[in-house]
């Protein structure tokens, strides 16, 4: 069932890979720490409904957790948009923010003693591709990852 998401401010970039007959869903959450778990649950429900394997679901949940956490912690956004696309070969996960910072998230090397700082490295290891796109004239960015479905 098609969603009415995304509202105009969270529309996926025109360069997003949305293929014919792709399944897609989106939702918007407040930029609060509690939204990380809500994003995972919403994603898990959609993937279960679409009949995807549980291991792909676990990987996708890790990715969306990292992206939503980063938006909450490292931007000044008040709303976070989540958008998922599924075609026959890949699952694409996008998280948008409306923050005003101009810097894009970057993987960093965490020391052995640090608790945080490895999330984007993990995304890079699990995803076929991932990246960051500016949202054009508006503030904010789209962070995306593509996972293989085969």
XYZ file of C-alpha atoms in Angstrom:
150
model
C 0.000 0.000 0.000
C 1.470 3.344 -1.030
C 2.140 5.889 1.651
C 1.357 9.581 1.441
C 4.903 10.196 2.599
C 7.088 12.081 1.879
C 5.805 15.561 2.550
C 7.440 18.155 0.331
C 10.184 19.025 2.818
C 11.276 15.378 3.014
C 10.883 14.365 -0.621
C 13.641 12.012 -1.755
C 16.163 13.613 -4.097
C 15.341 13.342 -7.789
C 18.505 11.286 -8.311
C 17.276 8.558 -5.912
C 17.216 5.119 -7.479
C 13.508 4.346 -7.618
C 12.915 1.652 -10.204
C 9.689 0.624 -11.913
C 7.407 -1.458 -9.733
C 9.550 -0.827 -6.688
C 7.928 -1.047 -3.299
C 8.420 2.036 -1.221
C 7.339 3.416 2.100
C 8.208 6.417 4.161
C 7.553 7.914 7.514
C 8.504 10.947 9.546
C 9.597 11.049 13.183
C 10.539 13.767 15.659
C 14.260 14.244 16.214
C 14.320 12.548 19.636
C 16.428 9.672 20.904
C 13.271 7.554 21.234
C 12.791 7.805 17.463
C 15.722 5.471 16.834
C 13.761 2.491 18.206
C 10.602 3.681 16.463
C 12.437 3.844 13.114
C 13.766 0.304 13.603
C 10.284 -0.990 14.454
C 8.642 0.705 11.476
C 11.326 -0.582 9.116
C 11.085 -4.103 10.563
C 7.301 -4.104 10.065
C 7.562 -3.018 6.427
C 10.266 -5.547 5.611
C 8.300 -8.331 7.317
C 5.192 -7.344 5.341
C 7.243 -7.485 2.141
C 8.500 -10.971 3.058
C 12.197 -10.160 3.226
C 14.627 -12.473 5.036
C 15.224 -11.813 8.724
C 18.996 -11.382 8.299
C 18.450 -8.600 5.757
C 16.021 -7.030 8.228
C 18.622 -7.062 10.989
C 21.187 -5.390 8.730
C 18.656 -2.796 7.581
C 17.714 -2.040 11.193
C 21.355 -1.447 12.068
C 21.695 0.962 9.145
C 18.569 2.958 9.940
C 19.566 3.063 13.627
C 22.922 4.578 12.749
C 21.458 7.155 10.370
C 18.652 8.258 12.702
C 21.015 8.386 15.688
C 23.416 10.602 13.747
C 20.589 12.921 12.676
C 19.399 13.237 16.276
C 22.857 13.753 17.773
C 24.693 15.716 15.107
C 22.142 18.000 13.439
C 19.784 20.697 14.604
C 16.789 19.167 12.853
C 13.391 18.842 14.498
C 12.017 16.187 12.116
C 13.615 13.149 10.510
C 12.269 11.531 7.370
C 12.832 7.858 6.616
C 12.253 6.397 3.180
C 12.736 2.791 2.048
C 12.729 1.491 -1.521
C 12.780 -2.159 -2.519
C 13.303 -3.567 -5.978
C 14.346 -7.022 -7.146
C 18.035 -6.541 -6.319
C 18.365 -3.999 -3.534
C 16.891 -2.289 -0.529
C 17.636 1.417 -0.304
C 17.305 3.203 3.041
C 17.262 7.006 3.170
C 17.177 9.239 6.215
C 16.655 12.958 5.762
C 17.148 15.819 8.151
C 16.513 19.529 7.911
C 19.606 20.605 9.827
C 21.564 23.700 8.918
C 25.075 22.292 9.306
C 26.914 22.145 6.008
C 29.189 19.235 6.848
C 28.340 15.743 5.714
C 28.714 12.782 8.060
C 32.086 11.106 7.707
C 33.337 7.774 8.993
C 36.050 8.206 11.597
C 38.573 5.989 13.237
C 37.599 5.382 16.839
C 40.234 4.290 19.304
C 39.890 0.971 21.109
C 38.763 2.809 24.256
C 35.986 4.802 22.577
C 32.408 3.557 22.825
C 31.099 5.546 19.841
C 32.414 6.411 16.415
C 32.216 3.176 14.428
C 28.679 3.319 13.055
C 29.408 4.667 9.595
C 32.351 2.280 9.237
C 29.934 -0.548 9.999
C 27.431 0.805 7.461
C 30.236 0.953 4.890
C 31.130 -2.680 5.565
C 27.523 -3.914 5.338
C 26.138 -1.834 2.477
C 26.841 -2.302 -1.206
C 26.945 1.493 -1.438
C 26.192 4.418 0.825
C 26.501 8.167 0.651
C 25.262 11.607 1.512
C 23.384 14.031 -0.717
C 22.522 17.663 -0.107
C 18.824 18.452 -0.271
C 19.293 21.243 -2.786
C 18.298 24.801 -1.930
C 16.800 23.698 1.383
C 18.866 22.907 4.431
C 19.645 19.391 5.440
C 20.826 16.235 3.793
C 19.895 12.724 2.788
C 22.044 9.875 4.063
C 21.413 6.658 2.164
C 22.596 3.069 1.933
C 21.824 0.240 -0.464
C 21.741 -3.379 0.678
C 21.636 -6.319 -1.711
C 18.554 -8.499 -1.475
C 20.071 -11.643 -2.984
